[in-house]
PDB file of C-alpha atoms and ligand atoms in Angstrom:
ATOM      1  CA  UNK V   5      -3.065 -17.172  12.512  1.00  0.00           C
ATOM      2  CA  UNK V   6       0.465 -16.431  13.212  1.00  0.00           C
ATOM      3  CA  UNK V   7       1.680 -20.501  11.366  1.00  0.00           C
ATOM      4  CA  UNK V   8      -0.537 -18.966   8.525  1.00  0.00           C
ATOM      5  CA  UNK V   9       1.921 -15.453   8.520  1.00  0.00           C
ATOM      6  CA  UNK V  10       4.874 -17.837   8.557  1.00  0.00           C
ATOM      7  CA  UNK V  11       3.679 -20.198   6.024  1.00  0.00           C
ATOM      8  CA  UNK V  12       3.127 -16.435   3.798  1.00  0.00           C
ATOM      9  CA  UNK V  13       6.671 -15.136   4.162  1.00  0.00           C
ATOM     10  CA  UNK V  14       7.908 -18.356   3.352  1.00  0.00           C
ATOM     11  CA  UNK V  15       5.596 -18.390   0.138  1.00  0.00           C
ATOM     12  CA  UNK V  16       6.737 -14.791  -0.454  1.00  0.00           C
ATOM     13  CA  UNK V  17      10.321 -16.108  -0.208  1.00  0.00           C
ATOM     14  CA  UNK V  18      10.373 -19.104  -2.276  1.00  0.00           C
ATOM     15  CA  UNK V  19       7.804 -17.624  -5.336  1.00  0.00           C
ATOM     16  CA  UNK V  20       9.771 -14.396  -4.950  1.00  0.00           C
ATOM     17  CA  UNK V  21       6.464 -12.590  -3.997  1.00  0.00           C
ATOM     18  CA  UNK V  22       7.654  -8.773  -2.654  1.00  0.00           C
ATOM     19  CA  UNK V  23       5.666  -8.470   0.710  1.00  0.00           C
ATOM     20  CA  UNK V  24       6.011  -5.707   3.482  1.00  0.00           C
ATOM     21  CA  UNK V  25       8.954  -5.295   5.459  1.00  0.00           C
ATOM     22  CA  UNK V  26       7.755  -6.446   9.445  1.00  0.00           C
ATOM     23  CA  UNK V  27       8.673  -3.179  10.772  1.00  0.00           C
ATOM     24  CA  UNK V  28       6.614  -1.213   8.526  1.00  0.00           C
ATOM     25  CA  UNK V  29       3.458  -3.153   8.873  1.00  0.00           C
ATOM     26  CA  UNK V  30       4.197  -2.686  12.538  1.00  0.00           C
ATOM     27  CA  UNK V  31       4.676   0.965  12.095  1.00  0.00           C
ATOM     28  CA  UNK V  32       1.108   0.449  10.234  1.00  0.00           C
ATOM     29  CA  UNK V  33      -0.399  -1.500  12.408  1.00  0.00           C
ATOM     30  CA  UNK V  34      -0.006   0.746  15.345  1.00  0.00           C
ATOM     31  CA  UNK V  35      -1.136   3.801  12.822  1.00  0.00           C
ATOM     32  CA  UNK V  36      -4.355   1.867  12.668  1.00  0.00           C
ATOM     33  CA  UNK V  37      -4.798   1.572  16.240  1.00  0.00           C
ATOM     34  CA  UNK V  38      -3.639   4.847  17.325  1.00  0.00           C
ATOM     35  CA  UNK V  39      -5.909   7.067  15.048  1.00  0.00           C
ATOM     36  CA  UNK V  40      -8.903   4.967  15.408  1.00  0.00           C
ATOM     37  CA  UNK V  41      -8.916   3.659  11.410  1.00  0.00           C
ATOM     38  CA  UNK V  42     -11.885   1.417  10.890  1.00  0.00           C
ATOM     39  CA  UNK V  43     -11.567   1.611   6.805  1.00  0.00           C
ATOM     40  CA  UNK V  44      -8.825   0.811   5.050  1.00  0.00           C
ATOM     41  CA  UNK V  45      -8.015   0.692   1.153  1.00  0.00           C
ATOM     42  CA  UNK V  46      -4.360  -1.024  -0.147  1.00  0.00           C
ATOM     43  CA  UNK V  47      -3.581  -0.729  -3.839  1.00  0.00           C
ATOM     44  CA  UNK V  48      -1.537  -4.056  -4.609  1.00  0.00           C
ATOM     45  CA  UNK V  49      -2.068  -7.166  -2.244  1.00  0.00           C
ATOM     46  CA  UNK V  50      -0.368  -9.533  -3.569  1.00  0.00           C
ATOM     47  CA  UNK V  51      -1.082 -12.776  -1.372  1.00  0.00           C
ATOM     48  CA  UNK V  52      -2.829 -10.965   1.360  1.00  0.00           C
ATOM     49  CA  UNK V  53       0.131 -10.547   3.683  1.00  0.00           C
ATOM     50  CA  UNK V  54      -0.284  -6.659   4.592  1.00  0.00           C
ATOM     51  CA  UNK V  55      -4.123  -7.166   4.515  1.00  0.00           C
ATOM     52  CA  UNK V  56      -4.279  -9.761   6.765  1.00  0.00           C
ATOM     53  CA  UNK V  57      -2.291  -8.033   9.340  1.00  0.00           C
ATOM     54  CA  UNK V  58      -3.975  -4.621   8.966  1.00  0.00           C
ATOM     55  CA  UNK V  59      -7.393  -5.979   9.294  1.00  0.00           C
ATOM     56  CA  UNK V  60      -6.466  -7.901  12.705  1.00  0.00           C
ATOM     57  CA  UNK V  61      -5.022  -4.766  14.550  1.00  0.00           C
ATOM     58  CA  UNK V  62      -7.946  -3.658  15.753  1.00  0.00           C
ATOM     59  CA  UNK V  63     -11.716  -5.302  15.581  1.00  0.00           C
ATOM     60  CA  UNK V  64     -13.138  -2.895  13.564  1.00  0.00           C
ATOM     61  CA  UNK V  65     -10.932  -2.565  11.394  1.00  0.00           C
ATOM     62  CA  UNK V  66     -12.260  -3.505   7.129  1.00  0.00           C
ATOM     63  CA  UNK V  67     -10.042  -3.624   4.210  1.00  0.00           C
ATOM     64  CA  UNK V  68     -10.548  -3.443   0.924  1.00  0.00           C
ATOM     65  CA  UNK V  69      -7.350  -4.726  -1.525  1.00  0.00           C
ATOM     66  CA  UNK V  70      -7.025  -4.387  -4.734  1.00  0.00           C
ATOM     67  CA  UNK V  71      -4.653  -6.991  -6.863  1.00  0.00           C
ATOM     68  CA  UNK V  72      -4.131  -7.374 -11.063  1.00  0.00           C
ATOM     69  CA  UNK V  73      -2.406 -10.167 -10.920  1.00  0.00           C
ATOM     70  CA  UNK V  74      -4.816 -13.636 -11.099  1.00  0.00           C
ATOM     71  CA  UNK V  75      -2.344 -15.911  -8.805  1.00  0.00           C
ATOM     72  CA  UNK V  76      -1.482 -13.652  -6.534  1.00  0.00           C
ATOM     73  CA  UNK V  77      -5.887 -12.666  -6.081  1.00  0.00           C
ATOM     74  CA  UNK V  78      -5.967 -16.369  -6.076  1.00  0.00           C
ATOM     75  CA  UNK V  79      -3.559 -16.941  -3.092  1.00  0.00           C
ATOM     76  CA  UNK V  80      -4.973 -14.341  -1.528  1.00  0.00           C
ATOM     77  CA  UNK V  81      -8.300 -15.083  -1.019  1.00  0.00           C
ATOM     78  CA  UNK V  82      -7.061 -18.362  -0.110  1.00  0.00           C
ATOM     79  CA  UNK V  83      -5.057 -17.121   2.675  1.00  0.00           C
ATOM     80  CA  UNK V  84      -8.026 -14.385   3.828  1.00  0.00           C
ATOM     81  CA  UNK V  85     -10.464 -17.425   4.106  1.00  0.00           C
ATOM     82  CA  UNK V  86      -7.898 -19.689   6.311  1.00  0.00           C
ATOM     83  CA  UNK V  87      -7.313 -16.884   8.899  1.00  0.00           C
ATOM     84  CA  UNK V  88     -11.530 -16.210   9.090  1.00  0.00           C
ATOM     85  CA  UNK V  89     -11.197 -12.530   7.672  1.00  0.00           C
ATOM     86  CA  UNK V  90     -13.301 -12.504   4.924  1.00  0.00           C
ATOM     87  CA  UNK V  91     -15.860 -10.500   6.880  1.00  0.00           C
ATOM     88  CA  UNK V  92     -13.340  -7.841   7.364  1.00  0.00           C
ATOM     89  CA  UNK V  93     -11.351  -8.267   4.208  1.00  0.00           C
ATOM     90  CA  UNK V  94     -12.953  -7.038   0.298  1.00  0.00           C
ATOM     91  CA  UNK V  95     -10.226  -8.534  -2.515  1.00  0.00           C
ATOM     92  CA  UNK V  96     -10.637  -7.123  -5.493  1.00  0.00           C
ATOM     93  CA  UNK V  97      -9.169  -8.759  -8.774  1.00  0.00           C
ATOM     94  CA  UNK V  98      -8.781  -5.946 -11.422  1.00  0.00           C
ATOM     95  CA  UNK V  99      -5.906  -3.036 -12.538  1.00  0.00           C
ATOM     96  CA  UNK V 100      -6.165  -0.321  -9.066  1.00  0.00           C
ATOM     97  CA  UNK V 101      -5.803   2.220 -12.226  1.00  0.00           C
ATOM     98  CA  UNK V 102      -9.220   0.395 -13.668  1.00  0.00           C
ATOM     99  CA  UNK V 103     -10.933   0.012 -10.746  1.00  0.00           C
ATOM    100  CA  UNK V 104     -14.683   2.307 -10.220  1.00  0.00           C
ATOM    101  CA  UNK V 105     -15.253   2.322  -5.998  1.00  0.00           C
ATOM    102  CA  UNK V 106     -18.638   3.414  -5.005  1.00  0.00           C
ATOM    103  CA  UNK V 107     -18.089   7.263  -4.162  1.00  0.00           C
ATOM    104  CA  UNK V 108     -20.072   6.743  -0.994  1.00  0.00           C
ATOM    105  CA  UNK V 109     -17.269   4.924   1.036  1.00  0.00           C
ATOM    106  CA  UNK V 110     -14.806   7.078   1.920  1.00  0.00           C
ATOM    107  CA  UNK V 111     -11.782   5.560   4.136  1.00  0.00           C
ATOM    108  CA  UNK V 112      -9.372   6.522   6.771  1.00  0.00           C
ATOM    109  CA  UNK V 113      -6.527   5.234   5.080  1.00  0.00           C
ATOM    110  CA  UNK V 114      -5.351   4.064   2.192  1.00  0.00           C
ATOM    111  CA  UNK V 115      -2.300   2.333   1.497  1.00  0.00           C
ATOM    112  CA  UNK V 116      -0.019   2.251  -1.774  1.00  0.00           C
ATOM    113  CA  UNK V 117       1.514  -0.512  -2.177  1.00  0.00           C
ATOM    114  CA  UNK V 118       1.678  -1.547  -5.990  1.00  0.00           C
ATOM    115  CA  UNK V 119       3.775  -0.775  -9.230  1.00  0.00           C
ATOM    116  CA  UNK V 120       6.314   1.865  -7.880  1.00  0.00           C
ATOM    117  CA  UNK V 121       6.178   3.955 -11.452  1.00  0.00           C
ATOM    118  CA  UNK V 122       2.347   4.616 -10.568  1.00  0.00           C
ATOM    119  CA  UNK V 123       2.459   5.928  -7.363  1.00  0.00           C
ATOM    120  CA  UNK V 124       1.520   9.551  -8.448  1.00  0.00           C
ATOM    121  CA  UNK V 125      -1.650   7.915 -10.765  1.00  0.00           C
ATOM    122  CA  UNK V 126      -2.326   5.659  -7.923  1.00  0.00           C
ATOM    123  CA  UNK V 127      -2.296   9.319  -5.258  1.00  0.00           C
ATOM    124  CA  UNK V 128      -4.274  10.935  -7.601  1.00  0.00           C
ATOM    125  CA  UNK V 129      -7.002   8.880  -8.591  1.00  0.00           C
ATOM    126  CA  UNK V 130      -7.317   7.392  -4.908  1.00  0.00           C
ATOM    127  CA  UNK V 131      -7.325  11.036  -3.159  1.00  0.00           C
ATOM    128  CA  UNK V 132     -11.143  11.565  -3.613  1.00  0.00           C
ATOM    129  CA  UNK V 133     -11.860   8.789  -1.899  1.00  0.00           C
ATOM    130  CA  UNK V 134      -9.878   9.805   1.443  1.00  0.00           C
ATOM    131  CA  UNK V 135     -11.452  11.276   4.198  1.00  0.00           C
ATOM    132  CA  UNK V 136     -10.852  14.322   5.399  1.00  0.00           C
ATOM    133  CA  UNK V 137      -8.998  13.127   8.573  1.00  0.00           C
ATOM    134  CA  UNK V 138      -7.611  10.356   6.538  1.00  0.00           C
ATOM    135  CA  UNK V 139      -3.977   9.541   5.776  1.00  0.00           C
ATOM    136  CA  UNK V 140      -2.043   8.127   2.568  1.00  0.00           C
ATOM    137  CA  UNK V 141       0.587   5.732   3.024  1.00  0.00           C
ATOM    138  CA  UNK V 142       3.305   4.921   0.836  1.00  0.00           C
ATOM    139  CA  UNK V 143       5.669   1.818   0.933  1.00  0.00           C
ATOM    140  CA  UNK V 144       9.406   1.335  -0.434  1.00  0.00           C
ATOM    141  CA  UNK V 145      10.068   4.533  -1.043  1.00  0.00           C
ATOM    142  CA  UNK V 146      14.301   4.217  -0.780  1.00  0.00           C
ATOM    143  CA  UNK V 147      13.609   0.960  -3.102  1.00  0.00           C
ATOM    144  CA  UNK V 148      16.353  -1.211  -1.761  1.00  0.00           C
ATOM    145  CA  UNK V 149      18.838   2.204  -1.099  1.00  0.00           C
ATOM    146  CA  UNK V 150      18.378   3.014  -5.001  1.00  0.00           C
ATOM    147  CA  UNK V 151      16.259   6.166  -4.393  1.00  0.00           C
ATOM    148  CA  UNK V 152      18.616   9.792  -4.604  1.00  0.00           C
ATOM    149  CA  UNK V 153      21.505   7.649  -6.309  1.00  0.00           C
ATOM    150  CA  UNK V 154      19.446   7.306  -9.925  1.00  0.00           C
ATOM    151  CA  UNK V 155      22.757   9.166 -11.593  1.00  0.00           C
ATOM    152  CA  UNK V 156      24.467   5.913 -10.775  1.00  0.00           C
ATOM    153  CA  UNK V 157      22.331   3.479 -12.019  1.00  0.00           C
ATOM    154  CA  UNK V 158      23.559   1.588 -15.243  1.00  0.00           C
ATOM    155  CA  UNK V 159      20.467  -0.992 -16.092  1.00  0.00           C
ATOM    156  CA  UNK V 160      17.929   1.781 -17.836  1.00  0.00           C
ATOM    157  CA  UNK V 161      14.777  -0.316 -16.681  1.00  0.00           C
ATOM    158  CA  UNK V 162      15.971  -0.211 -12.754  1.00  0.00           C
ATOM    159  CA  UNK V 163      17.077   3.598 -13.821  1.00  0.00           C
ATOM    160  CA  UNK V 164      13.649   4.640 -15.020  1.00  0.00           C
ATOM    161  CA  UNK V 165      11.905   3.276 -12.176  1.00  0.00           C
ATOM    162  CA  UNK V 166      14.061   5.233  -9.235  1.00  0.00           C
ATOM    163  CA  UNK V 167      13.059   8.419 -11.076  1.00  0.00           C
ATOM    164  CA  UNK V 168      10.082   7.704 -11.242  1.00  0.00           C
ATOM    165  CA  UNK V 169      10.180   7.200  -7.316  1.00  0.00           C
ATOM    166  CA  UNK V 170      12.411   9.806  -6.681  1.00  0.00           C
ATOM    167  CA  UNK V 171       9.723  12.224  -8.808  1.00  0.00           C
ATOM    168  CA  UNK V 172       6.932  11.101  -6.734  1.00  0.00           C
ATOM    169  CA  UNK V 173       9.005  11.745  -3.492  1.00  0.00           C
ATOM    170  CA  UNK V 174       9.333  15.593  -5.003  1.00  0.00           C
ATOM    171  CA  UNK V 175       5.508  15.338  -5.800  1.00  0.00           C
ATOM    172  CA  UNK V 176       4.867  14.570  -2.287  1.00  0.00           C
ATOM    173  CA  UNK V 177       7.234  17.193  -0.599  1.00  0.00           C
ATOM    174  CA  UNK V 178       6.000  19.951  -3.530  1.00  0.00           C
ATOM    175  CA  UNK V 179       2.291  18.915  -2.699  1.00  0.00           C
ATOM    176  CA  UNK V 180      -0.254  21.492  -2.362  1.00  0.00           C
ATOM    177  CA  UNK V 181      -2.854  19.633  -0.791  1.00  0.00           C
ATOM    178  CA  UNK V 182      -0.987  17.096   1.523  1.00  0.00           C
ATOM    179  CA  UNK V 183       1.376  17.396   4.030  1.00  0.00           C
ATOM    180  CA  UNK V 184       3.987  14.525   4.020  1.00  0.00           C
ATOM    181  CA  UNK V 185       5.972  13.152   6.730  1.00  0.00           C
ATOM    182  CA  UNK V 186       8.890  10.391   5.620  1.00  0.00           C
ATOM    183  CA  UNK V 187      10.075   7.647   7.534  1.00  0.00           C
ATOM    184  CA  UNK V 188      12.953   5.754   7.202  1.00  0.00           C
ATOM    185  CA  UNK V 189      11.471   2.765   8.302  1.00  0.00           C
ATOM    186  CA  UNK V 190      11.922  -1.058   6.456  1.00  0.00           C
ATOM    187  CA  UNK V 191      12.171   0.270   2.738  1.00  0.00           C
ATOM    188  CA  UNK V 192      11.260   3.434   3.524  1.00  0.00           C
ATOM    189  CA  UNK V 193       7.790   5.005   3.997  1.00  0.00           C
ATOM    190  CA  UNK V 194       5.054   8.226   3.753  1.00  0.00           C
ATOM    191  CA  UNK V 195       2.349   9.675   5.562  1.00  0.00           C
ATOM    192  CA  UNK V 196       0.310  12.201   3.630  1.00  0.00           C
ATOM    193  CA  UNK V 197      -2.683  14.013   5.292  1.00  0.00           C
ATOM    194  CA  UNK V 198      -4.921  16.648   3.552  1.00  0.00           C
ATOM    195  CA  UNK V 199      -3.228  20.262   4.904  1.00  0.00           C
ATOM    196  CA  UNK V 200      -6.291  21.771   5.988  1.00  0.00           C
ATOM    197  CA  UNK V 201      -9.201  19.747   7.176  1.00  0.00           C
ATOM    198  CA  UNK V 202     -12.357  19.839   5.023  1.00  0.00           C
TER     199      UNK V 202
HETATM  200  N1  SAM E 306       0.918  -5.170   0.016  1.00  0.00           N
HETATM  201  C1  SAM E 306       1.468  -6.507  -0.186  1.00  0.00           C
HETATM  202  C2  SAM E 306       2.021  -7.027   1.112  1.00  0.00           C
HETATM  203  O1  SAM E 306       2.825  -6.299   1.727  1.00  0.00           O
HETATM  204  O2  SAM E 306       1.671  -8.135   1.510  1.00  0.00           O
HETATM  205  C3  SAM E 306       2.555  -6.505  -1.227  1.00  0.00           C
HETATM  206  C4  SAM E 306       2.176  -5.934  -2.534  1.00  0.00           C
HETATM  207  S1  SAM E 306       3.405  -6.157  -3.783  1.00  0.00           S
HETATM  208  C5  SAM E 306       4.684  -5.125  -3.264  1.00  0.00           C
HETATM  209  C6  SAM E 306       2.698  -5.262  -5.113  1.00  0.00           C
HETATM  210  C7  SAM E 306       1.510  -5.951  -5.750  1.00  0.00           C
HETATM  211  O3  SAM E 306       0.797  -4.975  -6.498  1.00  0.00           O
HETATM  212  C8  SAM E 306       1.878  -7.051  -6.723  1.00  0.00           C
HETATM  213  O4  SAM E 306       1.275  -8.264  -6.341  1.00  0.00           O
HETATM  214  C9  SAM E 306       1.347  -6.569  -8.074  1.00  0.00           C
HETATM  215  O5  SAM E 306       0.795  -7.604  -8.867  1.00  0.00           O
HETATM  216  C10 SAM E 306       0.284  -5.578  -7.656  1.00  0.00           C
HETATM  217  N2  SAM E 306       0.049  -4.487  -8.606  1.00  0.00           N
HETATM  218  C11 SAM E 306       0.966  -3.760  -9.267  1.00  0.00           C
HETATM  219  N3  SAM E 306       0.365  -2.805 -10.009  1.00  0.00           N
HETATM  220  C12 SAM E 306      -0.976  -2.951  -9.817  1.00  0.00           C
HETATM  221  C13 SAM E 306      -2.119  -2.293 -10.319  1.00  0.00           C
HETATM  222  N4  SAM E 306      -2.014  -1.291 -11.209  1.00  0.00           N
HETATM  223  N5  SAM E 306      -3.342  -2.702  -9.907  1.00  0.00           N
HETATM  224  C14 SAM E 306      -3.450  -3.727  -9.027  1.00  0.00           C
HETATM  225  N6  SAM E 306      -2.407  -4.403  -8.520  1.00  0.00           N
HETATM  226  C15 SAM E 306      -1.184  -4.025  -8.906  1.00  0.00           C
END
C-alpha cells in the first residue's frame, strides 16, 4: 500500500496530475477519524490518490469519487483495485455537476476537490446530500499564494479563476447556512458545517 502511494505521486509528478498536498490529507485523515466519518463523497479524484488514503483511515470508512475525465477514472480504478479497496471505494466516471446520487445516502463528509471555478455549483448542488452533523471540505483555496492578490494578476485565464476562488471564499464567510473555519494548511483549506443542527 504505501509503494502503491509512492508509485501515485510519482505518476502525479511526471503526467502533471494535481493531487493533494500530504499535510492536508493528513489534516483529513485525522478529520475522518476524529468525528467518527464512515461516508465520504470527493468531487474530482483524479487517479485515486485522496480516495485511497481517506478510505484507509479508519475501517469503516466508504467513499464515493466522482471523476470526468476518462484516464484519470481509468487510473483510478486501477490503483483502487491494486490496494484491495474496491469494497470501500465507489468511482464514478461522469461531470460531479451531471451526476443524480440516490437521495437516500446522505454522508458525513464531502470533499471538493475539482475545477476551482465550480466550487460554489459544486457546494450547492452537493449540500442536500450532507448530513446534518456533516462537514464540507474544500481544497486549494490560496491556489499556489494567488488567492487576495487577483489585482495583480496579468494572464486573464489565471485572473478569472482567483476570483472566482476568492468569490467562493466570500460565499463561504457570507454563508447563511454554514459556518466556515479556514486553514492555512498545504494549499489552503475549509471546513463548513450546517450552523444549526437539523
Ligand atoms: N482529489 C484528488 C487527489 O487529491 O488525489 C485530486 C483531484 S484534482 C485536483 C481535480 C480533478 O477533478 C481532476 O482530475 C479533474 O479532471 C476533476 N474534475 C474537474 N471538474 C470536474 C467535474 N465537474 N466533475 C468531475 N470531475 C471533475
Amino acid at each position: 500500500m504505501k509503494e502503491l502511494i509512492l508509485e501515485m505521486e510519482d505518476y502525479a509528478q511526471e503526467k502533471n496530475v494535481p493531487i493533494i498536498e500530504k499535510k492536508s490529507i493528513a489534516f483529513i485523515m485525522k478529520y475522518i477519524k476524529d468525528n467518527n466519518v464512515k461516508n465520504i463523497l470527493e468531487i474530482g479524484a483524479a487517479i485515486g490518490y485522496s480516495a485511497i488514503l481517506m478510505a484507509s483511515a479508519t475501517n469503516d470508512a466508504f467513499v464515493t469519487t466522482i471523476e470526468r475525465d476518462e484516464e484519470r477514472y481509468m487510473e483510478c480504478l486501477k490503483n483502487v483495485k491494486k490496494c484491495g479497496l474496491d469494497k470501500k471505494i465507489n468511482v464514478v466516471f461522469q461531470d460531479a455537476l451531471d451526476v443524480n446520487l440516490s437521495e437516500d445516502l446522505k454522508y458525513d463528509l464531502i470533499f471538493i476537490d475539482a475545477a476551482k471555478g465550480q466550487y460554489e455549483r459544486f457546494f450547492e448542488k452537493y449540500k442536500y446530500f450532507l448530513k446534518e452533523d456533516g462537514a464540507i471540505i474544500t481544497d486549494n483555496l490560496k491556489f499556489h499564494g494567488y488567492v487576495g492578490k487577483s489585482d495583480k494578476i496579468e494572464s486573464k485565464n489565471l485572473k478569472g479563476l482567483v476570483q472566482k476562488i476568492e468569490n467562493y471564499i466570500d460565499f463561504l464567510k457570507e454563508n447563511e447556512e454554514f459556518d466556515t473555519t479556514f486553514y492555512d494548511i498545504g494549499d489552503g483549506l475549509s471546513v463548513s458545517t450546517w450552523k444549526d443542527e437539523k
